[in-house]
Amino acid sequence: MLDKLLIPALCRGDGEVYLRFTRKPRPESIWNHAAGSILVSEAGGKVTGAEGNPLDFSKGNFVMSYEKELGAAKKAVSLAARLSQGVQKTLLQSEVWTKSDKTPVTAADYGSQAVVSLVLERELKPATLSLVAEEVDTRDLRKKGSEEFLEDITKLVRDTLASDESYAGSSITTEDVLNAIDCGKSQGGSSGCHWVLDPIDGTRGFVRGEQYAVGLALLVEGKVVVGVMACPNLPLSSAVVEKDDKSCQDNVGCLFFAATGSGAYVQPLNGNSPPQEVRVSSNENLEEAKFLESYHMPIPLHSSIAKKLGITALPVRIDSQAKYAAVSRGDAEMYLRFTLVGYREWIWDHAAGSIITTEAGGVVCDAEGIPLDFSKGKRLDHNRGIIVTTKKLKPLILKAVRESMEEENLRV
Ligand SMILES: Nc1ncnc2c1ncn2[C@@H]1O[C@H](COP(=O)(O)O)[C@@H](OP(=O)(O)O)[C@H]1O
Ligand SMILES: [Mg+2]
Ligand SMILES: [Mg+2]
Ligand SMILES: [Mg+2]
């Protein structure tokens, strides 16, 4: 009620400023702002979000969907991507460490996590940062013999932050870096706000010099509301390009982002080109459809599903959540992810990708057609399989999945 009185008061010149920052990040309903904002602007005033952009009333029920958080996330992810690009160019096999779960990790994984943690903390002050991130274990970095590696990571973080005007001159010690990485120990869950980070997703691809992503998402009350993903090696044209197409391979580096109810966008990672909205493919002809899967493990079930659907092309194998980005841009119609029985997925492997795809008009669900549930902690709680596709193709794909699983005696 107070708002409705305050806005006319402002347009009459009774006051000079009306600030509205909510305690928790949440989108604003258009009906709370539509009438007031035209009154103020027609009276010569200005109504903007925290970033100075005018309010956008064209996106359904909400305006200003997490503008401040989206701005901070884009800055954090872009800087982390800058760090990773430098490391990938000079990475030696001897610099790839193996974690206790036998998966690889590099200075870029730790450095990227430290950068995102530090940038979010600074940009979103005084809010307390809750971060659920992949690289939680700094014990190896604190061990005797790791001093040089830790010093390398600290230098990477320091140089990366110094490359941004707003952080030039800030001093970063090895302890700051360790603390920033340790900050990613939150457990997530169904209440409050949690950032979800995969500092380098697709480390295997990163090490091979191929595709990888930096994925960051915001969970509010168990739902993903913001997602930002940098894909430094992804062509600006399409993820599905011939290996010998030089012009596409040279023009790479994408930053995808989405906020709930506001659509999904892509812009070049380098330079100042404006974002462009992305939409999933409208192709319904499965014979011409393209489908994506992980690089590292051929899954026979994927081929039988594709065959049943009449997809003639071979699967395109790409590391990381870049597969979600590719579906969101219409580069491919389907991404299938049936892992080994018993493997439970981490939320950071899917959070950013899933909101980018759904905001682009796509669907992300399990083999039963149920949307993914990010509210159960660090692991996804879902039935077997993840299907990423368009709304039109979803029923056909679910039918093919069901039949293929029955034929192979697999249980959902
Ligand atoms: N055996 C396995 N089955 C399924 N996913 C696995 C896996 N081993 C690792 N992963 C996860 O799969 C992610 C990579 O996905 P993709 O295969 O699509 O590139 C890895 O992310 P990181 O590279 O961030 O560790 C890791 O979390
Ligand atoms: Mg990993
Ligand atoms: Mg990952
Ligand atoms: Mg990772």
Tab-separated table of C-alpha atoms and ligand atoms in Angstrom:
chain	number	residue	atom	x	y	z
A	1	MET	CA	0.000	0.000	0.000
A	2	LEU	CA	2.829	2.315	0.913
A	3	ASP	CA	4.364	1.954	-2.601
A	4	LYS	CA	1.168	3.055	-4.286
A	5	LEU	CA	1.201	6.261	-2.263
A	6	LEU	CA	4.935	6.877	-2.557
A	7	ILE	CA	5.130	6.845	-6.350
A	8	PRO	CA	2.499	9.557	-7.031
A	9	ALA	CA	4.157	11.564	-4.257
A	10	LEU	CA	7.481	11.353	-6.085
A	11	CYS	CA	6.059	12.420	-9.447
A	12	ARG	CA	4.508	15.474	-7.741
A	13	GLY	CA	7.957	16.454	-6.477
A	14	ASP	CA	7.237	15.677	-2.816
A	15	GLY	CA	10.437	13.624	-2.607
A	16	GLU	CA	13.551	13.179	-4.749
A	17	VAL	CA	14.405	9.471	-4.544
A	18	TYR	CA	12.470	6.251	-4.037
A	19	LEU	CA	14.789	3.277	-3.481
A	20	ARG	CA	13.494	-0.273	-3.481
A	21	PHE	CA	15.976	-3.014	-2.707
A	22	THR	CA	14.394	-6.164	-1.354
A	23	ARG	CA	16.000	-8.093	1.502
A	24	LYS	CA	16.244	-11.314	-0.521
A	25	PRO	CA	16.743	-11.295	-4.298
A	26	ARG	CA	13.344	-11.781	-5.904
A	27	PRO	CA	11.681	-10.642	-9.110
A	28	GLU	CA	9.236	-7.729	-8.896
A	29	SER	CA	5.653	-8.103	-10.145
A	30	ILE	CA	4.759	-5.740	-13.000
A	31	TRP	CA	1.534	-4.598	-11.321
A	32	ASN	CA	3.520	-3.065	-8.452
A	33	HIS	CA	5.430	-0.800	-10.854
A	34	ALA	CA	3.598	-0.286	-14.167
A	35	ALA	CA	1.337	2.676	-13.296
A	36	GLY	CA	3.852	4.354	-10.985
A	37	SER	CA	6.761	4.139	-13.399
A	38	ILE	CA	4.890	5.888	-16.257
A	39	LEU	CA	3.704	8.605	-13.874
A	40	VAL	CA	7.256	9.291	-12.693
A	41	SER	CA	8.865	9.140	-16.149
A	42	GLU	CA	6.181	11.369	-17.758
A	43	ALA	CA	6.764	13.861	-14.936
A	44	GLY	CA	10.446	13.991	-16.003
A	45	GLY	CA	11.817	11.419	-13.548
A	46	LYS	CA	13.736	8.192	-14.066
A	47	VAL	CA	12.905	4.631	-13.032
A	48	THR	CA	15.693	2.055	-13.397
A	49	GLY	CA	17.107	-1.168	-11.987
A	50	ALA	CA	20.320	-1.273	-9.937
A	51	GLU	CA	22.362	-1.429	-13.148
A	52	GLY	CA	20.720	1.698	-14.547
A	53	ASN	CA	18.614	-0.118	-17.169
A	54	PRO	CA	14.951	0.872	-17.595
A	55	LEU	CA	12.407	-1.616	-16.253
A	56	ASP	CA	11.209	-4.112	-18.852
A	57	PHE	CA	7.466	-4.808	-18.709
A	58	SER	CA	7.431	-7.101	-21.739
A	59	LYS	CA	8.513	-10.330	-20.022
A	60	GLY	CA	5.334	-11.635	-18.425
A	61	ASN	CA	4.555	-11.153	-14.783
A	62	PHE	CA	7.932	-9.888	-13.651
A	63	VAL	CA	10.251	-6.932	-14.187
A	64	MET	CA	13.851	-6.674	-13.018
A	65	SER	CA	14.384	-10.384	-12.708
A	66	TYR	CA	17.462	-10.522	-10.510
A	67	GLU	CA	19.242	-7.749	-12.384
A	68	LYS	CA	21.887	-7.131	-9.740
A	69	GLU	CA	22.641	-10.828	-9.281
A	70	LEU	CA	22.787	-11.363	-13.034
A	71	GLY	CA	25.248	-8.462	-13.420
A	72	ALA	CA	27.493	-9.848	-10.663
A	73	ALA	CA	27.326	-13.378	-12.082
A	74	LYS	CA	28.226	-12.221	-15.612
A	75	LYS	CA	31.210	-10.305	-14.286
A	76	ALA	CA	32.392	-13.249	-12.146
A	77	VAL	CA	32.016	-15.807	-14.934
A	78	SER	CA	33.662	-13.605	-17.587
A	79	LEU	CA	36.698	-13.060	-15.374
A	80	ALA	CA	36.902	-16.756	-14.480
A	81	ALA	CA	36.745	-17.589	-18.196
A	82	ARG	CA	39.595	-15.150	-18.843
A	83	LEU	CA	41.697	-16.962	-16.234
A	84	SER	CA	40.893	-20.370	-17.721
A	85	GLN	CA	41.723	-19.322	-21.272
A	86	GLY	CA	45.236	-18.306	-20.223
A	87	VAL	CA	45.792	-21.610	-18.427
A	88	GLN	CA	44.452	-23.767	-21.279
A	89	LYS	CA	46.933	-22.286	-23.777
A	90	THR	CA	49.980	-23.368	-21.770
A	91	LEU	CA	48.729	-26.372	-19.779
A	92	LEU	CA	51.093	-29.341	-19.525
A	93	GLN	CA	49.955	-32.896	-18.742
A	94	SER	CA	52.141	-32.812	-15.600
A	95	GLU	CA	50.000	-29.935	-14.302
A	96	VAL	CA	46.809	-32.019	-14.286
A	97	TRP	CA	46.168	-33.373	-10.781
A	98	THR	CA	43.888	-36.290	-9.949
A	99	LYS	CA	41.336	-35.914	-7.159
A	100	SER	CA	40.382	-38.645	-4.706
A	101	ASP	CA	37.418	-39.597	-6.958
A	102	LYS	CA	39.939	-40.127	-9.806
A	103	THR	CA	38.675	-37.123	-11.812
A	104	PRO	CA	41.094	-34.465	-13.091
A	105	VAL	CA	41.611	-30.973	-11.660
A	106	THR	CA	43.894	-28.107	-12.700
A	107	ALA	CA	45.010	-24.674	-11.529
A	108	ALA	CA	42.171	-23.286	-13.653
A	109	ASP	CA	39.498	-25.187	-11.659
A	110	TYR	CA	40.803	-23.766	-8.356
A	111	GLY	CA	41.616	-20.328	-9.788
A	112	SER	CA	38.225	-19.963	-11.467
A	113	GLN	CA	36.440	-20.924	-8.241
A	114	ALA	CA	38.474	-18.376	-6.241
A	115	VAL	CA	37.738	-15.620	-8.787
A	116	VAL	CA	33.981	-16.290	-8.833
A	117	SER	CA	33.848	-16.470	-5.040
A	118	LEU	CA	35.780	-13.193	-4.611
A	119	VAL	CA	33.828	-11.312	-7.295
A	120	LEU	CA	30.403	-12.408	-6.002
A	121	GLU	CA	31.408	-11.499	-2.469
A	122	ARG	CA	32.537	-8.011	-3.509
A	123	GLU	CA	29.694	-7.289	-5.918
A	124	LEU	CA	26.893	-8.452	-3.644
A	125	LYS	CA	28.092	-6.959	-0.352
A	126	PRO	CA	26.716	-6.749	2.307
A	127	ALA	CA	24.798	-9.966	1.513
A	128	THR	CA	26.419	-13.101	2.957
A	129	LEU	CA	27.531	-15.416	0.185
A	130	SER	CA	26.347	-19.028	0.221
A	131	LEU	CA	28.235	-20.911	-2.483
A	132	VAL	CA	27.856	-24.578	-3.453
A	133	ALA	CA	30.908	-25.276	-5.609
A	134	GLU	CA	32.707	-28.301	-6.979
A	135	GLU	CA	36.230	-27.764	-5.665
A	136	VAL	CA	35.644	-28.026	-1.941
A	137	ASP	CA	38.794	-29.757	-0.885
A	138	THR	CA	41.786	-27.458	-0.360
A	139	ARG	CA	43.667	-30.042	1.737
A	140	ASP	CA	45.848	-31.007	-1.247
A	141	LEU	CA	46.659	-27.342	-1.837
A	142	ARG	CA	47.627	-26.842	1.814
A	143	LYS	CA	49.937	-29.905	1.863
A	144	LYS	CA	53.701	-29.598	1.965
A	145	GLY	CA	55.016	-29.702	-1.576
A	146	SER	CA	52.030	-27.809	-3.022
A	147	GLU	CA	53.473	-24.358	-2.335
A	148	GLU	CA	54.494	-23.735	-5.936
A	149	PHE	CA	51.104	-24.845	-7.321
A	150	LEU	CA	49.286	-22.655	-4.804
A	151	GLU	CA	51.518	-19.707	-5.650
A	152	ASP	CA	50.741	-20.227	-9.377
A	153	ILE	CA	47.000	-20.218	-8.635
A	154	THR	CA	47.330	-17.079	-6.503
A	155	LYS	CA	49.183	-15.291	-9.292
A	156	LEU	CA	46.490	-16.309	-11.788
A	157	VAL	CA	43.753	-14.968	-9.501
A	158	ARG	CA	45.671	-11.759	-8.746
A	159	ASP	CA	46.422	-11.054	-12.437
A	160	THR	CA	42.866	-11.840	-13.505
A	161	LEU	CA	41.284	-9.503	-10.957
A	162	ALA	CA	43.858	-6.808	-11.755
A	163	SER	CA	42.791	-7.004	-15.422
A	164	ASP	CA	39.417	-5.551	-14.388
A	165	GLU	CA	39.446	-1.807	-13.738
A	166	SER	CA	37.262	-2.018	-10.643
A	167	TYR	CA	39.608	-4.450	-8.885
A	168	ALA	CA	42.958	-2.988	-9.980
A	169	GLY	CA	45.227	-2.465	-6.994
A	170	SER	CA	43.578	-5.013	-4.685
A	171	SER	CA	46.095	-7.305	-3.002
A	172	ILE	CA	45.389	-11.055	-2.936
A	173	THR	CA	47.377	-13.470	-0.787
A	174	THR	CA	47.528	-17.270	-0.946
A	175	GLU	CA	45.393	-17.359	2.229
A	176	ASP	CA	42.748	-15.167	0.515
A	177	VAL	CA	42.670	-17.649	-2.357
A	178	LEU	CA	42.329	-20.676	-0.065
A	179	ASN	CA	39.565	-18.965	1.904
A	180	ALA	CA	37.738	-17.983	-1.298
A	181	ILE	CA	37.857	-21.610	-2.514
A	182	ASP	CA	36.735	-22.887	0.909
A	183	CYS	CA	33.778	-20.534	0.732
A	184	GLY	CA	32.212	-22.995	-1.769
A	185	LYS	CA	31.335	-25.508	0.958
A	186	SER	CA	27.635	-24.677	1.294
A	187	GLN	CA	25.218	-27.577	0.971
A	188	GLY	CA	22.391	-25.859	-0.962
A	189	GLY	CA	18.872	-27.059	-0.212
A	190	SER	CA	15.293	-25.900	-0.412
A	191	SER	CA	15.455	-22.706	1.609
A	192	GLY	CA	17.311	-19.427	1.168
A	193	CYS	CA	19.633	-18.300	-1.641
A	194	HIS	CA	22.607	-20.325	-2.820
A	195	TRP	CA	24.992	-19.790	-5.685
A	196	VAL	CA	25.927	-22.990	-7.534
A	197	LEU	CA	29.272	-23.090	-9.319
A	198	ASP	CA	31.151	-25.409	-11.614
A	199	PRO	CA	34.424	-23.476	-12.015
A	200	ILE	CA	35.555	-25.601	-14.965
A	201	ASP	CA	32.908	-27.956	-16.243
A	202	GLY	CA	34.277	-30.570	-18.610
A	203	THR	CA	37.799	-30.554	-17.161
A	204	ARG	CA	38.601	-33.482	-19.472
A	205	GLY	CA	37.738	-31.326	-22.501
A	206	PHE	CA	39.657	-28.405	-21.036
A	207	VAL	CA	42.770	-30.577	-20.681
A	208	ARG	CA	42.442	-31.793	-24.293
A	209	GLY	CA	42.220	-28.174	-25.492
A	210	GLU	CA	38.565	-28.606	-26.461
A	211	GLN	CA	35.148	-27.574	-25.089
A	212	TYR	CA	34.543	-26.656	-21.469
A	213	ALA	CA	32.360	-24.176	-19.586
A	214	VAL	CA	32.266	-22.017	-16.473
A	215	GLY	CA	28.751	-22.455	-15.069
A	216	LEU	CA	27.188	-20.351	-12.318
A	217	ALA	CA	23.570	-20.340	-11.150
A	218	LEU	CA	21.496	-18.850	-8.355
A	219	LEU	CA	19.082	-21.059	-6.426
A	220	VAL	CA	16.293	-19.343	-4.510
A	221	GLU	CA	14.045	-21.536	-2.362
A	222	GLY	CA	15.273	-24.600	-4.262
A	223	LYS	CA	14.575	-23.199	-7.766
A	224	VAL	CA	17.179	-22.025	-10.285
A	225	VAL	CA	16.416	-18.355	-11.016
A	226	VAL	CA	19.621	-17.133	-12.718
A	227	GLY	CA	22.149	-18.962	-14.877
A	228	VAL	CA	25.329	-17.747	-16.554
A	229	MET	CA	27.642	-19.891	-18.626
A	230	ALA	CA	30.863	-19.026	-20.415
A	231	CYS	CA	31.922	-21.355	-23.211
A	232	PRO	CA	35.320	-19.965	-24.257
A	233	ASN	CA	35.849	-22.395	-27.148
A	234	LEU	CA	32.305	-22.618	-28.472
A	235	PRO	CA	31.852	-21.181	-31.999
A	236	LEU	CA	29.625	-18.089	-32.123
A	237	SER	CA	27.807	-19.634	-35.081
A	238	SER	CA	26.993	-23.193	-33.935
A	239	ALA	CA	28.353	-25.956	-31.722
A	240	VAL	CA	27.737	-28.415	-34.535
A	241	VAL	CA	30.265	-27.404	-37.185
A	242	GLU	CA	32.635	-29.394	-39.348
A	243	LYS	CA	36.104	-29.732	-37.811
A	244	ASP	CA	37.702	-28.290	-40.958
A	245	ASP	CA	35.413	-25.221	-41.091
A	246	LYS	CA	38.136	-22.716	-40.190
A	247	SER	CA	35.980	-19.587	-40.104
A	248	CYS	CA	33.659	-21.077	-37.444
A	249	GLN	CA	36.502	-22.555	-35.427
A	250	ASP	CA	38.279	-19.181	-35.298
A	251	ASN	CA	35.253	-17.196	-34.206
A	252	VAL	CA	34.700	-18.625	-30.739
A	253	GLY	CA	33.806	-17.627	-27.166
A	254	CYS	CA	30.188	-17.319	-25.982
A	255	LEU	CA	28.589	-16.012	-22.815
A	256	PHE	CA	25.075	-17.392	-22.256
A	257	PHE	CA	22.782	-16.120	-19.519
A	258	ALA	CA	19.175	-16.343	-18.379
A	259	ALA	CA	16.953	-15.177	-15.544
A	260	THR	CA	13.591	-16.592	-14.666
A	261	GLY	CA	10.808	-15.180	-16.829
A	262	SER	CA	13.242	-13.009	-18.819
A	263	GLY	CA	14.444	-15.321	-21.603
A	264	ALA	CA	17.909	-16.630	-22.487
A	265	TYR	CA	20.615	-14.645	-24.251
A	266	VAL	CA	24.065	-15.032	-25.750
A	267	GLN	CA	26.799	-12.505	-26.371
A	268	PRO	CA	30.415	-12.856	-27.469
A	269	LEU	CA	32.663	-13.465	-24.472
A	270	ASN	CA	35.132	-10.885	-25.726
A	271	GLY	CA	34.194	-7.412	-26.933
A	272	ASN	CA	31.125	-5.323	-26.336
A	273	SER	CA	28.553	-6.759	-28.708
A	274	PRO	CA	25.027	-6.629	-27.263
A	275	PRO	CA	23.267	-9.820	-26.172
A	276	GLN	CA	20.921	-11.614	-28.541
A	277	GLU	CA	17.978	-13.680	-27.417
A	278	VAL	CA	18.295	-17.404	-28.123
A	279	ARG	CA	15.462	-19.847	-28.824
A	280	VAL	CA	15.485	-23.618	-29.170
A	281	SER	CA	15.098	-25.180	-32.613
A	282	SER	CA	11.654	-25.271	-34.206
A	283	ASN	CA	12.578	-28.257	-36.340
A	284	GLU	CA	10.175	-31.172	-35.926
A	285	ASN	CA	11.699	-33.343	-38.616
A	286	LEU	CA	13.663	-35.914	-36.668
A	287	GLU	CA	15.416	-37.187	-39.763
A	288	GLU	CA	17.263	-33.875	-39.859
A	289	ALA	CA	17.662	-33.532	-36.093
A	290	LYS	CA	21.054	-33.335	-34.404
A	291	PHE	CA	21.727	-34.864	-31.027
A	292	LEU	CA	24.398	-34.339	-28.398
A	293	GLU	CA	25.988	-36.502	-25.731
A	294	SER	CA	29.018	-36.442	-23.436
A	295	TYR	CA	32.392	-36.887	-25.016
A	296	HIS	CA	33.934	-39.428	-22.740
A	297	MET	CA	31.598	-42.411	-22.566
A	298	PRO	CA	29.570	-43.951	-25.402
A	299	ILE	CA	26.158	-44.958	-24.015
A	300	PRO	CA	24.505	-47.699	-26.164
A	301	LEU	CA	21.030	-46.649	-24.956
A	302	HIS	CA	21.500	-43.225	-26.597
A	303	SER	CA	22.007	-44.858	-29.994
A	304	SER	CA	18.930	-47.080	-29.663
A	305	ILE	CA	16.785	-44.066	-28.656
A	306	ALA	CA	18.095	-42.058	-31.605
A	307	LYS	CA	17.505	-44.970	-33.982
A	308	LYS	CA	13.934	-45.374	-32.757
A	309	LEU	CA	13.346	-41.664	-33.336
A	310	GLY	CA	14.634	-41.931	-36.896
A	311	ILE	CA	17.591	-39.601	-36.276
A	312	THR	CA	20.055	-40.362	-39.040
A	313	ALA	CA	23.055	-38.242	-38.000
A	314	LEU	CA	25.679	-39.595	-35.601
A	315	PRO	CA	25.688	-38.038	-32.116
A	316	VAL	CA	27.869	-34.962	-31.662
A	317	ARG	CA	30.093	-35.444	-28.605
A	318	ILE	CA	30.920	-32.345	-26.592
A	319	ASP	CA	32.299	-31.921	-23.082
A	320	SER	CA	30.540	-29.837	-20.441
A	321	GLN	CA	27.255	-27.929	-20.131
A	322	ALA	CA	28.014	-26.337	-23.497
A	323	LYS	CA	25.560	-29.046	-24.661
A	324	TYR	CA	22.706	-27.229	-22.879
A	325	ALA	CA	23.810	-23.958	-24.467
A	326	ALA	CA	23.863	-25.611	-27.882
A	327	VAL	CA	20.270	-26.848	-27.490
A	328	SER	CA	19.159	-23.408	-26.230
A	329	ARG	CA	20.551	-21.773	-29.393
A	330	GLY	CA	18.967	-24.354	-31.700
A	331	ASP	CA	22.311	-25.884	-32.748
A	332	ALA	CA	20.832	-29.302	-31.916
A	333	GLU	CA	17.406	-30.635	-30.961
A	334	MET	CA	18.356	-33.102	-28.233
A	335	TYR	CA	20.944	-33.788	-25.526
A	336	LEU	CA	20.724	-37.193	-23.844
A	337	ARG	CA	22.535	-38.075	-20.628
A	338	PHE	CA	22.059	-41.608	-19.360
A	339	THR	CA	24.960	-42.320	-17.027
A	340	LEU	CA	26.047	-45.536	-15.353
A	341	VAL	CA	23.508	-47.030	-12.922
A	342	GLY	CA	23.992	-45.589	-9.465
A	343	TYR	CA	25.744	-42.389	-10.558
A	344	ARG	CA	24.061	-39.421	-8.923
A	345	GLU	CA	24.509	-36.112	-10.705
A	346	TRP	CA	25.946	-32.963	-9.070
A	347	ILE	CA	23.728	-29.882	-9.212
A	348	TRP	CA	26.584	-27.730	-10.581
A	349	ASP	CA	26.763	-29.893	-13.733
A	350	HIS	CA	23.188	-28.860	-14.647
A	351	ALA	CA	21.982	-25.731	-12.803
A	352	ALA	CA	23.181	-23.005	-15.195
A	353	GLY	CA	22.557	-25.099	-18.303
A	354	SER	CA	19.016	-26.046	-17.350
A	355	ILE	CA	17.710	-22.490	-16.847
A	356	ILE	CA	19.380	-21.330	-20.060
A	357	THR	CA	17.607	-24.092	-21.991
A	358	THR	CA	14.209	-23.671	-20.330
A	359	GLU	CA	14.261	-19.875	-20.728
A	360	ALA	CA	15.028	-20.452	-24.412
A	361	GLY	CA	11.761	-22.400	-24.650
A	362	GLY	CA	13.199	-25.881	-24.142
A	363	VAL	CA	12.618	-28.666	-21.615
A	364	VAL	CA	14.942	-30.413	-19.197
A	365	CYS	CA	13.578	-33.556	-17.530
A	366	ASP	CA	14.353	-37.103	-16.467
A	367	ALA	CA	13.326	-40.315	-18.248
A	368	GLU	CA	9.828	-40.018	-16.760
A	369	GLY	CA	9.406	-36.462	-18.033
A	370	ILE	CA	9.782	-34.932	-14.542
A	371	PRO	CA	11.730	-31.646	-14.260
A	372	LEU	CA	15.040	-31.782	-12.355
A	373	ASP	CA	14.880	-31.000	-8.638
A	374	PHE	CA	17.704	-28.759	-7.422
A	375	SER	CA	16.373	-28.441	-3.884
A	376	LYS	CA	17.809	-31.603	-2.345
A	377	GLY	CA	21.392	-30.523	-1.648
A	378	LYS	CA	24.506	-31.018	-3.755
A	379	ARG	CA	23.154	-33.953	-5.759
A	380	LEU	CA	20.169	-34.002	-8.085
A	381	ASP	CA	17.337	-36.161	-6.908
A	382	HIS	CA	15.920	-37.581	-10.123
A	383	ASN	CA	15.032	-40.761	-11.918
A	384	ARG	CA	17.513	-42.214	-14.347
A	385	GLY	CA	18.534	-40.142	-17.363
A	386	ILE	CA	18.414	-36.488	-18.336
A	387	ILE	CA	16.694	-35.321	-21.512
A	388	VAL	CA	17.208	-31.837	-22.877
A	389	THR	CA	15.068	-30.979	-25.876
A	390	THR	CA	12.291	-28.842	-27.318
A	391	LYS	CA	8.684	-28.847	-26.073
A	392	LYS	CA	7.458	-30.247	-29.386
A	393	LEU	CA	9.853	-33.196	-29.441
A	394	LYS	CA	9.548	-34.091	-25.746
A	395	PRO	CA	6.591	-36.550	-26.047
A	396	LEU	CA	8.198	-38.391	-28.974
A	397	ILE	CA	11.524	-38.643	-27.165
A	398	LEU	CA	9.967	-39.840	-23.906
A	399	LYS	CA	8.121	-42.577	-25.820
A	400	ALA	CA	11.342	-43.693	-27.538
A	401	VAL	CA	13.180	-43.624	-24.185
A	402	ARG	CA	10.518	-45.775	-22.527
A	403	GLU	CA	10.511	-48.327	-25.359
A	404	SER	CA	14.302	-48.508	-25.584
A	405	MET	CA	14.633	-48.967	-21.822
A	406	GLU	CA	12.045	-51.748	-21.839
A	407	GLU	CA	13.809	-53.504	-24.714
A	408	GLU	CA	17.123	-53.352	-22.872
A	409	ASN	CA	15.523	-54.384	-19.569
A	410	LEU	CA	16.584	-51.142	-17.917
A	411	ARG	CA	14.638	-49.605	-15.065
A	412	VAL	CA	13.984	-45.878	-14.786
B	1	LIG	N1	31.296	-41.475	-14.609
B	1	LIG	C1	30.629	-40.340	-14.709
B	1	LIG	N2	29.346	-40.334	-15.094
B	1	LIG	C2	28.672	-39.196	-15.220
B	1	LIG	N3	29.192	-37.972	-14.968
B	1	LIG	C3	30.447	-37.925	-14.559
B	1	LIG	C4	31.239	-39.078	-14.425
B	1	LIG	N4	32.459	-38.691	-14.043
B	1	LIG	C5	32.425	-37.343	-13.939
B	1	LIG	N5	31.207	-36.887	-14.232
B	1	LIG	C6	30.716	-35.526	-14.225
B	1	LIG	O1	30.455	-35.149	-15.562
B	1	LIG	C7	30.896	-33.833	-15.759
B	1	LIG	C8	31.289	-33.582	-17.177
B	1	LIG	O2	30.176	-33.792	-17.967
B	1	LIG	P1	30.365	-34.073	-19.501
B	1	LIG	O3	30.725	-35.503	-19.621
B	1	LIG	O4	29.037	-33.784	-20.053
B	1	LIG	O5	31.438	-33.181	-19.994
B	1	LIG	C9	32.072	-33.697	-14.830
B	1	LIG	O6	32.187	-32.354	-14.506
B	1	LIG	P2	33.647	-31.686	-14.280
B	1	LIG	O7	34.402	-31.792	-15.551
B	1	LIG	O8	33.268	-30.326	-13.896
B	1	LIG	O9	34.267	-32.471	-13.151
B	1	LIG	C10	31.708	-34.585	-13.635
B	1	LIG	O10	31.064	-33.862	-12.593
B	2	MG	MG	35.563	-32.089	-11.833
B	3	MG	MG	31.132	-30.395	-14.078
B	4	MG	MG	34.188	-28.906	-12.778
